[in-house]
Structure formats: structure tokens, C-alpha cells
Amino acid sequence: MPNSETFLQTARRVITTEADALNTLAQGLSQPFADAVELLLNAKGRVIVSGMGKSGHIARKMAATFASTGTPAHFVHPAEASHGDLGMMAQGDVVLVLSNSGETPELADMVAYTRRFRIPLIGVASRPDSTLMKQADVGIVLPNVAEACTTGIVPTTSTTMTLALGDALAVAIMEHRAFTPENFREFHPGGKLGARLSKVGDLMHSGDAVPLASIKSPMSDTLLTISQKGFGVVGVLDDEGYLCGIVTDGDLRRNMDGLLDLTAGEVMTKAPTTIGPESLAEEAVAIMNAKKITCLFVVDPKGSRNAKGILHIHDCLRAGVV
């Protein structure tokens, strides 16, 4: 009976084999990769990615990665393409076809269609003399390395290299276009990732919900504002209407004697910590945790300290930002 050590040896062999293949792929990349990036960058339409079998699964992932990083893309199944889905391709598109052998018969109609309508074709295969690579405008040849299985026939190393190649294409395009986390958030509004990339302006309270008081407001009125707004704090505005301080529970405790005889300006903490509406909510949480506070006033990013809103730590927690 096999033992645990045997399983571990197999796993290490497979992973090492695939890691070595990735290094070989990286070292072997040359001008065709750069040419492929240029074609993808210059596409006026969409990037159509296709492949059959295991290559099809990799192609779906490539299309999803392109689409989520600012390059419009979708997957077209080669068998479905022959039954009407060729209409999903048009002039202005760029077609990226994956086939380890370069001879996958189901791809023939797609390749022929790109040639007929002069749609740029990028081929990825391990055989430079294959039909796909001969027909392609740009051909990226995968290194001739063994699959990770002992039989040498199960797509393992080849699919890993193709997957990494797709990531390399997507990241090269991202970096050229200076794609930012804010851009990324536009395509990922849901889930944990969307929450991490939420902006302060998306979560903050604004308008009448913001607890504000004049620097000359008597503390009796200021306490009423704190109670009504429910944030446990109040922002203090100077004579020009700009945020100049904040009154917190700590300020109230430090001024208990004769509190009601004082004004908000006399009790407040000056120059409170603030944040801009375009900042990431994740940054706001980090600031609140570091300073051990529960609220941040949101001010005009131009530096005028015009109070735009208030963000509570609970707003971030509800949105999944932790």
C-alpha cells in the first residue's frame, strides 16, 4: 500500500516539474510575446479567447482576467462557433487561440473565419510547425517540456504554462495602461475584494446626517446634536464654516466641571484626523485602528477642510471592510 511519503514525493515531483517549466517559459519569451501584447492593446473591439478541452478551461480564465482588468474579452467555445457563434467575432476584434498541439480539429472553422475576415489571430501552441502557428499573425511557442505525469499524456505542465502566459499578457497590458486598484474596483463591486476597494465616499454619511456645531455653539446645544446624530461625536466648524475641531466623549469627560457654561470651541480637540472621500475605506479602517477612534470626518480633498461627511467604523464592518 502507498504511504504518505510516497504521495508527498509525487506532489513535490509534480510541482517541481511545473515550476521548472515556468522558468523555461519565462526565459524563452521573445519578440512574439511583445507583438501579441501590441495586438491586444490596439484591439478596437474585444479579445476573443478560445480553446478546446483543458485549453478551453484555461481560455475561459484568460478571458475573465482580461475582462476584469480593463480589456473587454469573452470566451467562445470552438465547437459552438461552428454552429453560429462565429458571429461573436467581428473586425476590430483580436482572437487568441490556445492549443497545445496546434492541430485541434474543432478550431479549424474559427481559424478560417479569422483569415477570411482579416481578424488578427494570436496562436499559442507547443509545435511551431503546426497548422495554428502557421496561420496565426503572431505565434507564441510553448517550451518543449514534459508533462508532470509519468505517462506524459495528461495536460499538466502545458496547461500551467499556458495559464501563466495568460497572466503575463494581462499584467503587461495592465501596467502599460497604468490600471489602478480604483479601476479594478469598478469591475469587482461585490464580494470581499469589492469591499476592500470601496471608497470612503461610498460608505460615508452626508448631508443632515453629519453631526456639526459652530465653534460658538453652547455645549447644551452641542450635546443635543451629539445625542440626535448618534455618532458619539460632533464636528466643530470655524467662523468660515470649515472643520477646525471635534468634540468626543473624552473631551466631555475632561471638561465635566462647568461643561454647560462652555462653548464647543472651548471643549473641542483641534485639528482632528480626517480623510478624503476618494480614499479607500480600507485605509480609513487602518487609521481608525491605529488611532483607536471610531469615526473619521470626511473633508474636501482640496485641503479646504470643508466637511463632506462622516464615516463610522461600523459602516466599514457592515460593508465587509476589516
PDB file of C-alpha atoms in Angstrom:
ATOM      1  CA  MET A   1       0.000   0.000   0.000  1.00  0.00           C
ATOM      2  CA  PRO A   2       1.281   3.501  -0.807  1.00  0.00           C
ATOM      3  CA  ASN A   3       2.237   5.544   2.213  1.00  0.00           C
ATOM      4  CA  SER A   4       2.094   9.256   2.947  1.00  0.00           C
ATOM      5  CA  GLU A   5       5.727   9.751   1.954  1.00  0.00           C
ATOM      6  CA  THR A   6       5.015   8.327  -1.498  1.00  0.00           C
ATOM      7  CA  PHE A   7       2.177  10.806  -2.006  1.00  0.00           C
ATOM      8  CA  LEU A   8       4.370  13.679  -0.861  1.00  0.00           C
ATOM      9  CA  GLN A   9       7.184  12.633  -3.188  1.00  0.00           C
ATOM     10  CA  THR A  10       4.760  12.606  -6.110  1.00  0.00           C
ATOM     11  CA  ALA A  11       3.413  16.027  -5.202  1.00  0.00           C
ATOM     12  CA  ARG A  12       6.892  17.513  -4.900  1.00  0.00           C
ATOM     13  CA  ARG A  13       7.919  16.000  -8.236  1.00  0.00           C
ATOM     14  CA  VAL A  14       4.866  17.416  -9.996  1.00  0.00           C
ATOM     15  CA  ILE A  15       5.230  20.889  -8.534  1.00  0.00           C
ATOM     16  CA  THR A  16       8.973  20.993  -9.183  1.00  0.00           C
ATOM     17  CA  THR A  17       8.452  19.844 -12.773  1.00  0.00           C
ATOM     18  CA  GLU A  18       5.878  22.545 -13.391  1.00  0.00           C
ATOM     19  CA  ALA A  19       7.967  25.219 -11.651  1.00  0.00           C
ATOM     20  CA  ASP A  20      10.948  24.317 -13.851  1.00  0.00           C
ATOM     21  CA  ALA A  21       8.711  24.557 -16.895  1.00  0.00           C
ATOM     22  CA  LEU A  22       7.570  28.036 -15.882  1.00  0.00           C
ATOM     23  CA  ASN A  23      11.188  29.143 -15.572  1.00  0.00           C
ATOM     24  CA  THR A  24      11.889  27.734 -19.024  1.00  0.00           C
ATOM     25  CA  LEU A  25       8.863  29.584 -20.396  1.00  0.00           C
ATOM     26  CA  ALA A  26       9.970  32.863 -18.818  1.00  0.00           C
ATOM     27  CA  GLN A  27      13.493  32.588 -20.179  1.00  0.00           C
ATOM     28  CA  GLY A  28      12.236  31.666 -23.652  1.00  0.00           C
ATOM     29  CA  LEU A  29       9.808  34.553 -24.154  1.00  0.00           C
ATOM     30  CA  SER A  30      10.851  36.761 -27.046  1.00  0.00           C
ATOM     31  CA  GLN A  31       9.506  39.220 -29.622  1.00  0.00           C
ATOM     32  CA  PRO A  32       6.298  37.278 -30.399  1.00  0.00           C
ATOM     33  CA  PHE A  33       5.116  37.913 -26.822  1.00  0.00           C
ATOM     34  CA  ALA A  34       5.665  41.659 -27.249  1.00  0.00           C
ATOM     35  CA  ASP A  35       3.910  41.515 -30.636  1.00  0.00           C
ATOM     36  CA  ALA A  36       0.937  39.778 -29.021  1.00  0.00           C
ATOM     37  CA  VAL A  37       0.695  42.489 -26.358  1.00  0.00           C
ATOM     38  CA  GLU A  38       0.740  45.152 -29.090  1.00  0.00           C
ATOM     39  CA  LEU A  39      -2.095  43.427 -30.940  1.00  0.00           C
ATOM     40  CA  LEU A  40      -4.169  43.176 -27.776  1.00  0.00           C
ATOM     41  CA  LEU A  41      -3.513  46.801 -26.831  1.00  0.00           C
ATOM     42  CA  ASN A  42      -4.546  48.012 -30.276  1.00  0.00           C
ATOM     43  CA  ALA A  43      -7.765  45.984 -30.440  1.00  0.00           C
ATOM     44  CA  LYS A  44     -10.658  48.319 -31.233  1.00  0.00           C
ATOM     45  CA  GLY A  45     -13.170  45.616 -30.344  1.00  0.00           C
ATOM     46  CA  ARG A  46     -12.920  42.691 -27.971  1.00  0.00           C
ATOM     47  CA  VAL A  47     -10.402  39.975 -27.282  1.00  0.00           C
ATOM     48  CA  ILE A  48     -11.905  36.598 -28.207  1.00  0.00           C
ATOM     49  CA  VAL A  49     -10.223  33.708 -26.407  1.00  0.00           C
ATOM     50  CA  SER A  50     -10.815  30.097 -27.410  1.00  0.00           C
ATOM     51  CA  GLY A  51      -9.549  26.590 -26.832  1.00  0.00           C
ATOM     52  CA  MET A  52     -10.827  23.033 -26.638  1.00  0.00           C
ATOM     53  CA  GLY A  53     -10.764  20.670 -23.657  1.00  0.00           C
ATOM     54  CA  LYS A  54      -8.271  21.652 -20.967  1.00  0.00           C
ATOM     55  CA  SER A  55      -7.111  24.543 -23.142  1.00  0.00           C
ATOM     56  CA  GLY A  56     -10.705  25.727 -23.149  1.00  0.00           C
ATOM     57  CA  HIS A  57     -10.742  25.917 -19.363  1.00  0.00           C
ATOM     58  CA  ILE A  58      -7.549  27.976 -19.446  1.00  0.00           C
ATOM     59  CA  ALA A  59      -9.044  30.163 -22.190  1.00  0.00           C
ATOM     60  CA  ARG A  60     -12.081  30.919 -20.018  1.00  0.00           C
ATOM     61  CA  LYS A  61      -9.821  32.005 -17.198  1.00  0.00           C
ATOM     62  CA  MET A  62      -7.776  34.191 -19.560  1.00  0.00           C
ATOM     63  CA  ALA A  63     -10.905  35.910 -20.866  1.00  0.00           C
ATOM     64  CA  ALA A  64     -12.113  36.529 -17.316  1.00  0.00           C
ATOM     65  CA  THR A  65      -8.753  38.005 -16.308  1.00  0.00           C
ATOM     66  CA  PHE A  66      -8.641  40.294 -19.337  1.00  0.00           C
ATOM     67  CA  ALA A  67     -12.202  41.469 -18.737  1.00  0.00           C
ATOM     68  CA  SER A  68     -11.647  42.168 -15.033  1.00  0.00           C
ATOM     69  CA  THR A  69      -8.530  44.223 -15.738  1.00  0.00           C
ATOM     70  CA  GLY A  70      -9.954  46.601 -18.302  1.00  0.00           C
ATOM     71  CA  THR A  71      -9.597  44.665 -21.570  1.00  0.00           C
ATOM     72  CA  PRO A  72     -13.041  43.691 -22.947  1.00  0.00           C
ATOM     73  CA  ALA A  73     -12.904  39.957 -23.620  1.00  0.00           C
ATOM     74  CA  HIS A  74     -15.029  36.836 -23.761  1.00  0.00           C
ATOM     75  CA  PHE A  75     -14.641  33.120 -24.359  1.00  0.00           C
ATOM     76  CA  VAL A  76     -16.025  31.453 -27.477  1.00  0.00           C
ATOM     77  CA  HIS A  77     -16.303  27.659 -27.484  1.00  0.00           C
ATOM     78  CA  PRO A  78     -14.816  26.380 -30.748  1.00  0.00           C
ATOM     79  CA  ALA A  79     -17.497  23.709 -31.237  1.00  0.00           C
ATOM     80  CA  GLU A  80     -20.278  26.246 -30.687  1.00  0.00           C
ATOM     81  CA  ALA A  81     -18.503  28.655 -33.034  1.00  0.00           C
ATOM     82  CA  SER A  82     -19.129  26.245 -35.900  1.00  0.00           C
ATOM     83  CA  HIS A  83     -22.848  26.361 -35.128  1.00  0.00           C
ATOM     84  CA  GLY A  84     -23.442  30.104 -35.117  1.00  0.00           C
ATOM     85  CA  ASP A  85     -21.116  31.596 -32.526  1.00  0.00           C
ATOM     86  CA  LEU A  86     -18.663  32.726 -35.202  1.00  0.00           C
ATOM     87  CA  GLY A  87     -20.943  35.752 -35.275  1.00  0.00           C
ATOM     88  CA  MET A  88     -19.489  36.743 -31.909  1.00  0.00           C
ATOM     89  CA  MET A  89     -16.293  37.726 -33.726  1.00  0.00           C
ATOM     90  CA  ALA A  90     -16.016  40.852 -35.839  1.00  0.00           C
ATOM     91  CA  GLN A  91     -13.459  43.057 -37.497  1.00  0.00           C
ATOM     92  CA  GLY A  92     -11.740  45.107 -34.826  1.00  0.00           C
ATOM     93  CA  ASP A  93     -11.507  42.100 -32.517  1.00  0.00           C
ATOM     94  CA  VAL A  94      -8.363  40.109 -31.769  1.00  0.00           C
ATOM     95  CA  VAL A  95      -8.626  36.327 -31.460  1.00  0.00           C
ATOM     96  CA  LEU A  96      -6.381  34.397 -29.061  1.00  0.00           C
ATOM     97  CA  VAL A  97      -6.465  30.640 -29.652  1.00  0.00           C
ATOM     98  CA  LEU A  98      -4.901  28.018 -27.355  1.00  0.00           C
ATOM     99  CA  SER A  99      -3.986  24.512 -28.486  1.00  0.00           C
ATOM    100  CA  ASN A 100      -1.083  22.517 -27.136  1.00  0.00           C
ATOM    101  CA  SER A 101      -0.763  20.503 -30.344  1.00  0.00           C
ATOM    102  CA  GLY A 102      -1.811  23.310 -32.664  1.00  0.00           C
ATOM    103  CA  GLU A 103      -3.878  20.764 -34.605  1.00  0.00           C
ATOM    104  CA  THR A 104      -7.155  20.686 -32.655  1.00  0.00           C
ATOM    105  CA  PRO A 105      -9.754  19.998 -35.382  1.00  0.00           C
ATOM    106  CA  GLU A 106     -12.565  21.909 -33.629  1.00  0.00           C
ATOM    107  CA  LEU A 107     -10.553  25.120 -34.048  1.00  0.00           C
ATOM    108  CA  ALA A 108     -10.395  24.916 -37.841  1.00  0.00           C
ATOM    109  CA  ASP A 109     -13.540  26.949 -38.530  1.00  0.00           C
ATOM    110  CA  MET A 110     -12.511  29.715 -36.137  1.00  0.00           C
ATOM    111  CA  VAL A 111      -9.053  29.966 -37.666  1.00  0.00           C
ATOM    112  CA  ALA A 112     -10.510  30.021 -41.177  1.00  0.00           C
ATOM    113  CA  TYR A 113     -13.004  32.737 -40.179  1.00  0.00           C
ATOM    114  CA  THR A 114     -10.242  34.995 -38.860  1.00  0.00           C
ATOM    115  CA  ARG A 115      -8.314  34.564 -42.104  1.00  0.00           C
ATOM    116  CA  ARG A 116     -11.366  35.261 -44.249  1.00  0.00           C
ATOM    117  CA  PHE A 117     -12.271  38.497 -42.450  1.00  0.00           C
ATOM    118  CA  ARG A 118      -8.719  39.579 -41.625  1.00  0.00           C
ATOM    119  CA  ILE A 119      -9.199  39.401 -37.877  1.00  0.00           C
ATOM    120  CA  PRO A 120      -5.801  39.340 -36.120  1.00  0.00           C
ATOM    121  CA  LEU A 121      -5.034  35.886 -34.725  1.00  0.00           C
ATOM    122  CA  ILE A 122      -2.659  35.057 -31.873  1.00  0.00           C
ATOM    123  CA  GLY A 123      -1.825  31.378 -31.552  1.00  0.00           C
ATOM    124  CA  VAL A 124      -0.372  29.613 -28.514  1.00  0.00           C
ATOM    125  CA  ALA A 125       0.912  26.068 -29.059  1.00  0.00           C
ATOM    126  CA  SER A 126       3.910  23.849 -28.387  1.00  0.00           C
ATOM    127  CA  ARG A 127       4.578  22.973 -32.048  1.00  0.00           C
ATOM    128  CA  PRO A 128       5.880  25.857 -34.187  1.00  0.00           C
ATOM    129  CA  ASP A 129       5.157  23.923 -37.398  1.00  0.00           C
ATOM    130  CA  SER A 130       1.516  23.235 -36.511  1.00  0.00           C
ATOM    131  CA  THR A 131      -1.439  24.490 -38.541  1.00  0.00           C
ATOM    132  CA  LEU A 132      -2.435  27.010 -35.887  1.00  0.00           C
ATOM    133  CA  MET A 133       1.015  28.556 -35.699  1.00  0.00           C
ATOM    134  CA  LYS A 134       1.379  28.727 -39.470  1.00  0.00           C
ATOM    135  CA  GLN A 135      -1.945  30.525 -39.784  1.00  0.00           C
ATOM    136  CA  ALA A 136      -1.500  32.897 -36.833  1.00  0.00           C
ATOM    137  CA  ASP A 137      -0.386  36.501 -37.257  1.00  0.00           C
ATOM    138  CA  VAL A 138       1.553  36.085 -34.016  1.00  0.00           C
ATOM    139  CA  GLY A 139       2.565  32.723 -32.616  1.00  0.00           C
ATOM    140  CA  ILE A 140       3.829  32.126 -29.078  1.00  0.00           C
ATOM    141  CA  VAL A 141       5.545  28.765 -28.813  1.00  0.00           C
ATOM    142  CA  LEU A 142       5.384  26.910 -25.513  1.00  0.00           C
ATOM    143  CA  PRO A 143       8.654  25.215 -24.475  1.00  0.00           C
ATOM    144  CA  ASN A 144       9.004  21.542 -25.333  1.00  0.00           C
ATOM    145  CA  VAL A 145       8.945  20.167 -21.794  1.00  0.00           C
ATOM    146  CA  ALA A 146       7.449  17.004 -20.365  1.00  0.00           C
ATOM    147  CA  GLU A 147       4.054  16.850 -18.715  1.00  0.00           C
ATOM    148  CA  ALA A 148       4.217  16.296 -14.965  1.00  0.00           C
ATOM    149  CA  CYS A 149       2.529  12.875 -15.043  1.00  0.00           C
ATOM    150  CA  THR A 150       4.580   9.709 -15.502  1.00  0.00           C
ATOM    151  CA  THR A 151       2.704   8.806 -18.688  1.00  0.00           C
ATOM    152  CA  GLY A 152       3.466  12.168 -20.267  1.00  0.00           C
ATOM    153  CA  ILE A 153      -0.007  12.499 -21.773  1.00  0.00           C
ATOM    154  CA  VAL A 154      -2.137  14.271 -19.168  1.00  0.00           C
ATOM    155  CA  PRO A 155      -2.206  18.069 -19.700  1.00  0.00           C
ATOM    156  CA  THR A 156      -0.461  19.363 -16.586  1.00  0.00           C
ATOM    157  CA  THR A 157       2.753  21.239 -17.284  1.00  0.00           C
ATOM    158  CA  SER A 158       1.397  22.541 -20.583  1.00  0.00           C
ATOM    159  CA  THR A 159      -1.766  23.973 -19.038  1.00  0.00           C
ATOM    160  CA  THR A 160       0.195  25.531 -16.186  1.00  0.00           C
ATOM    161  CA  MET A 161       2.471  27.297 -18.664  1.00  0.00           C
ATOM    162  CA  THR A 162      -0.491  28.489 -20.733  1.00  0.00           C
ATOM    163  CA  LEU A 163      -2.238  29.815 -17.638  1.00  0.00           C
ATOM    164  CA  ALA A 164       0.889  31.721 -16.590  1.00  0.00           C
ATOM    165  CA  LEU A 165       1.304  33.064 -20.117  1.00  0.00           C
ATOM    166  CA  GLY A 166      -2.229  34.470 -19.999  1.00  0.00           C
ATOM    167  CA  ASP A 167      -1.490  36.173 -16.690  1.00  0.00           C
ATOM    168  CA  ALA A 168       1.703  37.620 -18.168  1.00  0.00           C
ATOM    169  CA  LEU A 169      -0.225  39.066 -21.123  1.00  0.00           C
ATOM    170  CA  ALA A 170      -2.894  40.582 -18.851  1.00  0.00           C
ATOM    171  CA  VAL A 171      -0.392  42.132 -16.441  1.00  0.00           C
ATOM    172  CA  ALA A 172       1.723  43.546 -19.284  1.00  0.00           C
ATOM    173  CA  ILE A 173      -1.395  45.270 -20.634  1.00  0.00           C
ATOM    174  CA  MET A 174      -2.414  46.458 -17.150  1.00  0.00           C
ATOM    175  CA  GLU A 175       0.953  48.027 -16.471  1.00  0.00           C
ATOM    176  CA  HIS A 176       1.064  49.715 -19.874  1.00  0.00           C
ATOM    177  CA  ARG A 177      -2.361  51.247 -19.230  1.00  0.00           C
ATOM    178  CA  ALA A 178      -1.477  52.131 -15.613  1.00  0.00           C
ATOM    179  CA  PHE A 179      -4.500  50.179 -14.381  1.00  0.00           C
ATOM    180  CA  THR A 180      -5.131  51.142 -10.731  1.00  0.00           C
ATOM    181  CA  PRO A 181      -6.889  49.497  -7.769  1.00  0.00           C
ATOM    182  CA  GLU A 182      -9.656  52.050  -8.255  1.00  0.00           C
ATOM    183  CA  ASN A 183     -10.096  50.863 -11.858  1.00  0.00           C
ATOM    184  CA  PHE A 184     -10.072  47.277 -10.631  1.00  0.00           C
ATOM    185  CA  ARG A 185     -12.839  48.016  -8.134  1.00  0.00           C
ATOM    186  CA  GLU A 186     -15.146  49.151 -10.961  1.00  0.00           C
ATOM    187  CA  PHE A 187     -15.138  45.580 -12.251  1.00  0.00           C
ATOM    188  CA  HIS A 188     -15.323  43.981  -8.772  1.00  0.00           C
ATOM    189  CA  PRO A 189     -18.048  45.803  -6.812  1.00  0.00           C
ATOM    190  CA  GLY A 190     -19.182  42.672  -4.971  1.00  0.00           C
ATOM    191  CA  GLY A 191     -17.648  40.260  -2.507  1.00  0.00           C
ATOM    192  CA  LYS A 192     -14.645  40.630  -0.259  1.00  0.00           C
ATOM    193  CA  LEU A 193     -12.475  42.192  -2.945  1.00  0.00           C
ATOM    194  CA  GLY A 194     -15.082  44.807  -3.750  1.00  0.00           C
ATOM    195  CA  ALA A 195     -15.376  45.660  -0.080  1.00  0.00           C
ATOM    196  CA  ARG A 196     -11.626  46.119   0.277  1.00  0.00           C
ATOM    197  CA  LEU A 197     -11.630  48.515  -2.655  1.00  0.00           C
ATOM    198  CA  SER A 198     -14.674  50.534  -1.563  1.00  0.00           C
ATOM    199  CA  LYS A 199     -14.090  54.259  -1.319  1.00  0.00           C
ATOM    200  CA  VAL A 200     -14.814  56.350   1.750  1.00  0.00           C
ATOM    201  CA  GLY A 201     -17.294  58.382  -0.286  1.00  0.00           C
ATOM    202  CA  ASP A 202     -19.301  55.226  -0.979  1.00  0.00           C
ATOM    203  CA  LEU A 203     -19.816  54.462   2.707  1.00  0.00           C
ATOM    204  CA  MET A 204     -19.857  57.843   4.463  1.00  0.00           C
ATOM    205  CA  HIS A 205     -22.895  59.650   5.877  1.00  0.00           C
ATOM    206  CA  SER A 206     -23.522  63.079   4.378  1.00  0.00           C
ATOM    207  CA  GLY A 207     -25.949  65.988   4.429  1.00  0.00           C
ATOM    208  CA  ASP A 208     -28.089  66.414   7.516  1.00  0.00           C
ATOM    209  CA  ALA A 209     -26.775  63.156   8.978  1.00  0.00           C
ATOM    210  CA  VAL A 210     -23.370  64.727   9.694  1.00  0.00           C
ATOM    211  CA  PRO A 211     -23.047  65.956  13.339  1.00  0.00           C
ATOM    212  CA  LEU A 212     -21.779  69.532  13.164  1.00  0.00           C
ATOM    213  CA  ALA A 213     -21.771  72.515  15.500  1.00  0.00           C
ATOM    214  CA  SER A 214     -20.467  76.050  15.341  1.00  0.00           C
ATOM    215  CA  ILE A 215     -17.320  76.930  17.278  1.00  0.00           C
ATOM    216  CA  LYS A 216     -19.504  79.353  19.290  1.00  0.00           C
ATOM    217  CA  SER A 217     -22.309  76.866  19.973  1.00  0.00           C
ATOM    218  CA  PRO A 218     -23.057  76.462  23.693  1.00  0.00           C
ATOM    219  CA  MET A 219     -22.343  72.975  24.931  1.00  0.00           C
ATOM    220  CA  SER A 220     -26.019  72.469  25.770  1.00  0.00           C
ATOM    221  CA  ASP A 221     -26.825  72.649  22.047  1.00  0.00           C
ATOM    222  CA  THR A 222     -23.716  70.652  21.151  1.00  0.00           C
ATOM    223  CA  LEU A 223     -24.698  67.809  23.484  1.00  0.00           C
ATOM    224  CA  LEU A 224     -28.119  67.730  21.897  1.00  0.00           C
ATOM    225  CA  THR A 225     -26.536  67.384  18.444  1.00  0.00           C
ATOM    226  CA  ILE A 226     -24.307  64.540  19.634  1.00  0.00           C
ATOM    227  CA  SER A 227     -27.333  62.736  21.053  1.00  0.00           C
ATOM    228  CA  GLN A 228     -29.531  63.254  17.987  1.00  0.00           C
ATOM    229  CA  LYS A 229     -26.990  62.234  15.341  1.00  0.00           C
ATOM    230  CA  GLY A 230     -25.899  59.070  17.133  1.00  0.00           C
ATOM    231  CA  PHE A 231     -22.176  59.054  16.283  1.00  0.00           C
ATOM    232  CA  GLY A 232     -20.928  59.998  19.754  1.00  0.00           C
ATOM    233  CA  VAL A 233     -19.006  62.961  18.340  1.00  0.00           C
ATOM    234  CA  VAL A 234     -19.613  66.337  16.774  1.00  0.00           C
ATOM    235  CA  GLY A 235     -17.500  68.236  14.273  1.00  0.00           C
ATOM    236  CA  VAL A 236     -16.812  71.872  15.111  1.00  0.00           C
ATOM    237  CA  LEU A 237     -16.886  74.492  12.352  1.00  0.00           C
ATOM    238  CA  ASP A 238     -14.983  77.771  12.483  1.00  0.00           C
ATOM    239  CA  ASP A 239     -16.469  81.137  11.527  1.00  0.00           C
ATOM    240  CA  GLU A 240     -15.851  80.379   7.843  1.00  0.00           C
ATOM    241  CA  GLY A 241     -17.666  77.044   8.056  1.00  0.00           C
ATOM    242  CA  TYR A 242     -14.593  74.808   7.874  1.00  0.00           C
ATOM    243  CA  LEU A 243     -13.881  71.881  10.191  1.00  0.00           C
ATOM    244  CA  CYS A 244     -11.480  73.024  12.899  1.00  0.00           C
ATOM    245  CA  GLY A 245     -12.097  70.563  15.709  1.00  0.00           C
ATOM    246  CA  ILE A 246     -14.060  67.673  17.131  1.00  0.00           C
ATOM    247  CA  VAL A 247     -15.831  67.051  20.426  1.00  0.00           C
ATOM    248  CA  THR A 248     -15.620  63.464  21.658  1.00  0.00           C
ATOM    249  CA  ASP A 249     -16.532  61.553  24.823  1.00  0.00           C
ATOM    250  CA  GLY A 250     -13.006  62.162  26.054  1.00  0.00           C
ATOM    251  CA  ASP A 251     -13.377  65.918  25.624  1.00  0.00           C
ATOM    252  CA  LEU A 252     -16.630  65.814  27.603  1.00  0.00           C
ATOM    253  CA  ARG A 253     -15.016  63.919  30.471  1.00  0.00           C
ATOM    254  CA  ARG A 254     -12.064  66.311  30.607  1.00  0.00           C
ATOM    255  CA  ASN A 255     -14.413  69.284  30.890  1.00  0.00           C
ATOM    256  CA  MET A 256     -17.116  67.967  33.212  1.00  0.00           C
ATOM    257  CA  ASP A 257     -16.760  70.858  35.663  1.00  0.00           C
ATOM    258  CA  GLY A 258     -18.842  73.732  34.284  1.00  0.00           C
ATOM    259  CA  LEU A 259     -19.381  71.936  30.955  1.00  0.00           C
ATOM    260  CA  LEU A 260     -22.651  73.673  30.181  1.00  0.00           C
ATOM    261  CA  ASP A 261     -21.015  77.096  30.653  1.00  0.00           C
ATOM    262  CA  LEU A 262     -18.545  76.405  27.846  1.00  0.00           C
ATOM    263  CA  THR A 263     -18.755  76.569  24.042  1.00  0.00           C
ATOM    264  CA  ALA A 264     -17.899  73.833  21.556  1.00  0.00           C
ATOM    265  CA  GLY A 265     -14.718  75.717  20.655  1.00  0.00           C
ATOM    266  CA  GLU A 266     -13.548  75.676  24.247  1.00  0.00           C
ATOM    267  CA  VAL A 267     -14.090  71.944  24.673  1.00  0.00           C
ATOM    268  CA  MET A 268     -13.035  70.601  21.277  1.00  0.00           C
ATOM    269  CA  THR A 269      -9.848  68.828  20.241  1.00  0.00           C
ATOM    270  CA  LYS A 270      -8.251  70.916  17.497  1.00  0.00           C
ATOM    271  CA  ALA A 271      -7.146  69.664  14.064  1.00  0.00           C
ATOM    272  CA  PRO A 272      -8.900  66.270  14.137  1.00  0.00           C
ATOM    273  CA  THR A 273      -7.790  63.371  11.962  1.00  0.00           C
ATOM    274  CA  THR A 274      -9.687  63.406   8.675  1.00  0.00           C
ATOM    275  CA  ILE A 275      -9.789  61.570   5.368  1.00  0.00           C
ATOM    276  CA  GLY A 276     -10.841  62.373   1.792  1.00  0.00           C
ATOM    277  CA  PRO A 277     -13.862  60.810   0.034  1.00  0.00           C
ATOM    278  CA  GLU A 278     -11.685  59.240  -2.687  1.00  0.00           C
ATOM    279  CA  SER A 279      -9.553  57.320  -0.195  1.00  0.00           C
ATOM    280  CA  LEU A 280     -10.088  53.597   0.138  1.00  0.00           C
ATOM    281  CA  ALA A 281     -12.276  52.504   3.040  1.00  0.00           C
ATOM    282  CA  GLU A 282      -9.553  50.026   3.945  1.00  0.00           C
ATOM    283  CA  GLU A 283      -7.227  52.976   4.580  1.00  0.00           C
ATOM    284  CA  ALA A 284      -9.870  54.594   6.801  1.00  0.00           C
ATOM    285  CA  VAL A 285     -10.138  51.417   8.896  1.00  0.00           C
ATOM    286  CA  ALA A 286      -6.359  51.312   9.281  1.00  0.00           C
ATOM    287  CA  ILE A 287      -6.327  54.922  10.516  1.00  0.00           C
ATOM    288  CA  MET A 288      -9.155  54.332  12.990  1.00  0.00           C
ATOM    289  CA  ASN A 289      -7.478  51.201  14.335  1.00  0.00           C
ATOM    290  CA  ALA A 290      -4.121  52.927  14.680  1.00  0.00           C
ATOM    291  CA  LYS A 291      -5.556  55.934  16.500  1.00  0.00           C
ATOM    292  CA  LYS A 292      -8.115  53.908  18.474  1.00  0.00           C
ATOM    293  CA  ILE A 293     -11.027  56.034  17.281  1.00  0.00           C
ATOM    294  CA  THR A 294     -14.408  55.048  15.866  1.00  0.00           C
ATOM    295  CA  CYS A 295     -15.162  57.928  13.478  1.00  0.00           C
ATOM    296  CA  LEU A 296     -13.450  59.962  10.796  1.00  0.00           C
ATOM    297  CA  PHE A 297     -14.737  63.192   9.352  1.00  0.00           C
ATOM    298  CA  VAL A 298     -14.508  63.280   5.577  1.00  0.00           C
ATOM    299  CA  VAL A 299     -13.241  66.571   4.187  1.00  0.00           C
ATOM    300  CA  ASP A 300     -12.803  68.156   0.799  1.00  0.00           C
ATOM    301  CA  PRO A 301      -9.675  66.608  -0.741  1.00  0.00           C
ATOM    302  CA  LYS A 302      -8.534  70.006  -1.984  1.00  0.00           C
ATOM    303  CA  GLY A 303      -7.402  70.914   1.520  1.00  0.00           C
ATOM    304  CA  SER A 304     -10.140  73.378   2.430  1.00  0.00           C
ATOM    305  CA  ARG A 305     -11.312  71.148   5.343  1.00  0.00           C
ATOM    306  CA  ASN A 306     -14.859  71.528   4.112  1.00  0.00           C
ATOM    307  CA  ALA A 307     -16.749  68.773   5.937  1.00  0.00           C
ATOM    308  CA  LYS A 308     -18.286  66.438   3.338  1.00  0.00           C
ATOM    309  CA  GLY A 309     -19.388  63.620   5.633  1.00  0.00           C
ATOM    310  CA  ILE A 310     -18.551  61.253   8.459  1.00  0.00           C
ATOM    311  CA  LEU A 311     -17.504  57.604   8.404  1.00  0.00           C
ATOM    312  CA  HIS A 312     -18.034  55.274  11.374  1.00  0.00           C
ATOM    313  CA  ILE A 313     -16.119  52.042  11.871  1.00  0.00           C
ATOM    314  CA  HIS A 314     -19.449  50.199  11.888  1.00  0.00           C
ATOM    315  CA  ASP A 315     -20.123  51.405   8.319  1.00  0.00           C
ATOM    316  CA  CYS A 316     -16.940  49.696   7.225  1.00  0.00           C
ATOM    317  CA  LEU A 317     -17.696  46.497   9.128  1.00  0.00           C
ATOM    318  CA  ARG A 318     -21.165  46.279   7.589  1.00  0.00           C
ATOM    319  CA  ALA A 319     -19.627  46.630   4.137  1.00  0.00           C
ATOM    320  CA  GLY A 320     -17.155  43.838   4.876  1.00  0.00           C
ATOM    321  CA  VAL A 321     -14.086  46.079   5.174  1.00  0.00           C
ATOM    322  CA  VAL A 322     -11.983  44.699   8.023  1.00  0.00           C
TER     323      VAL A 322
END
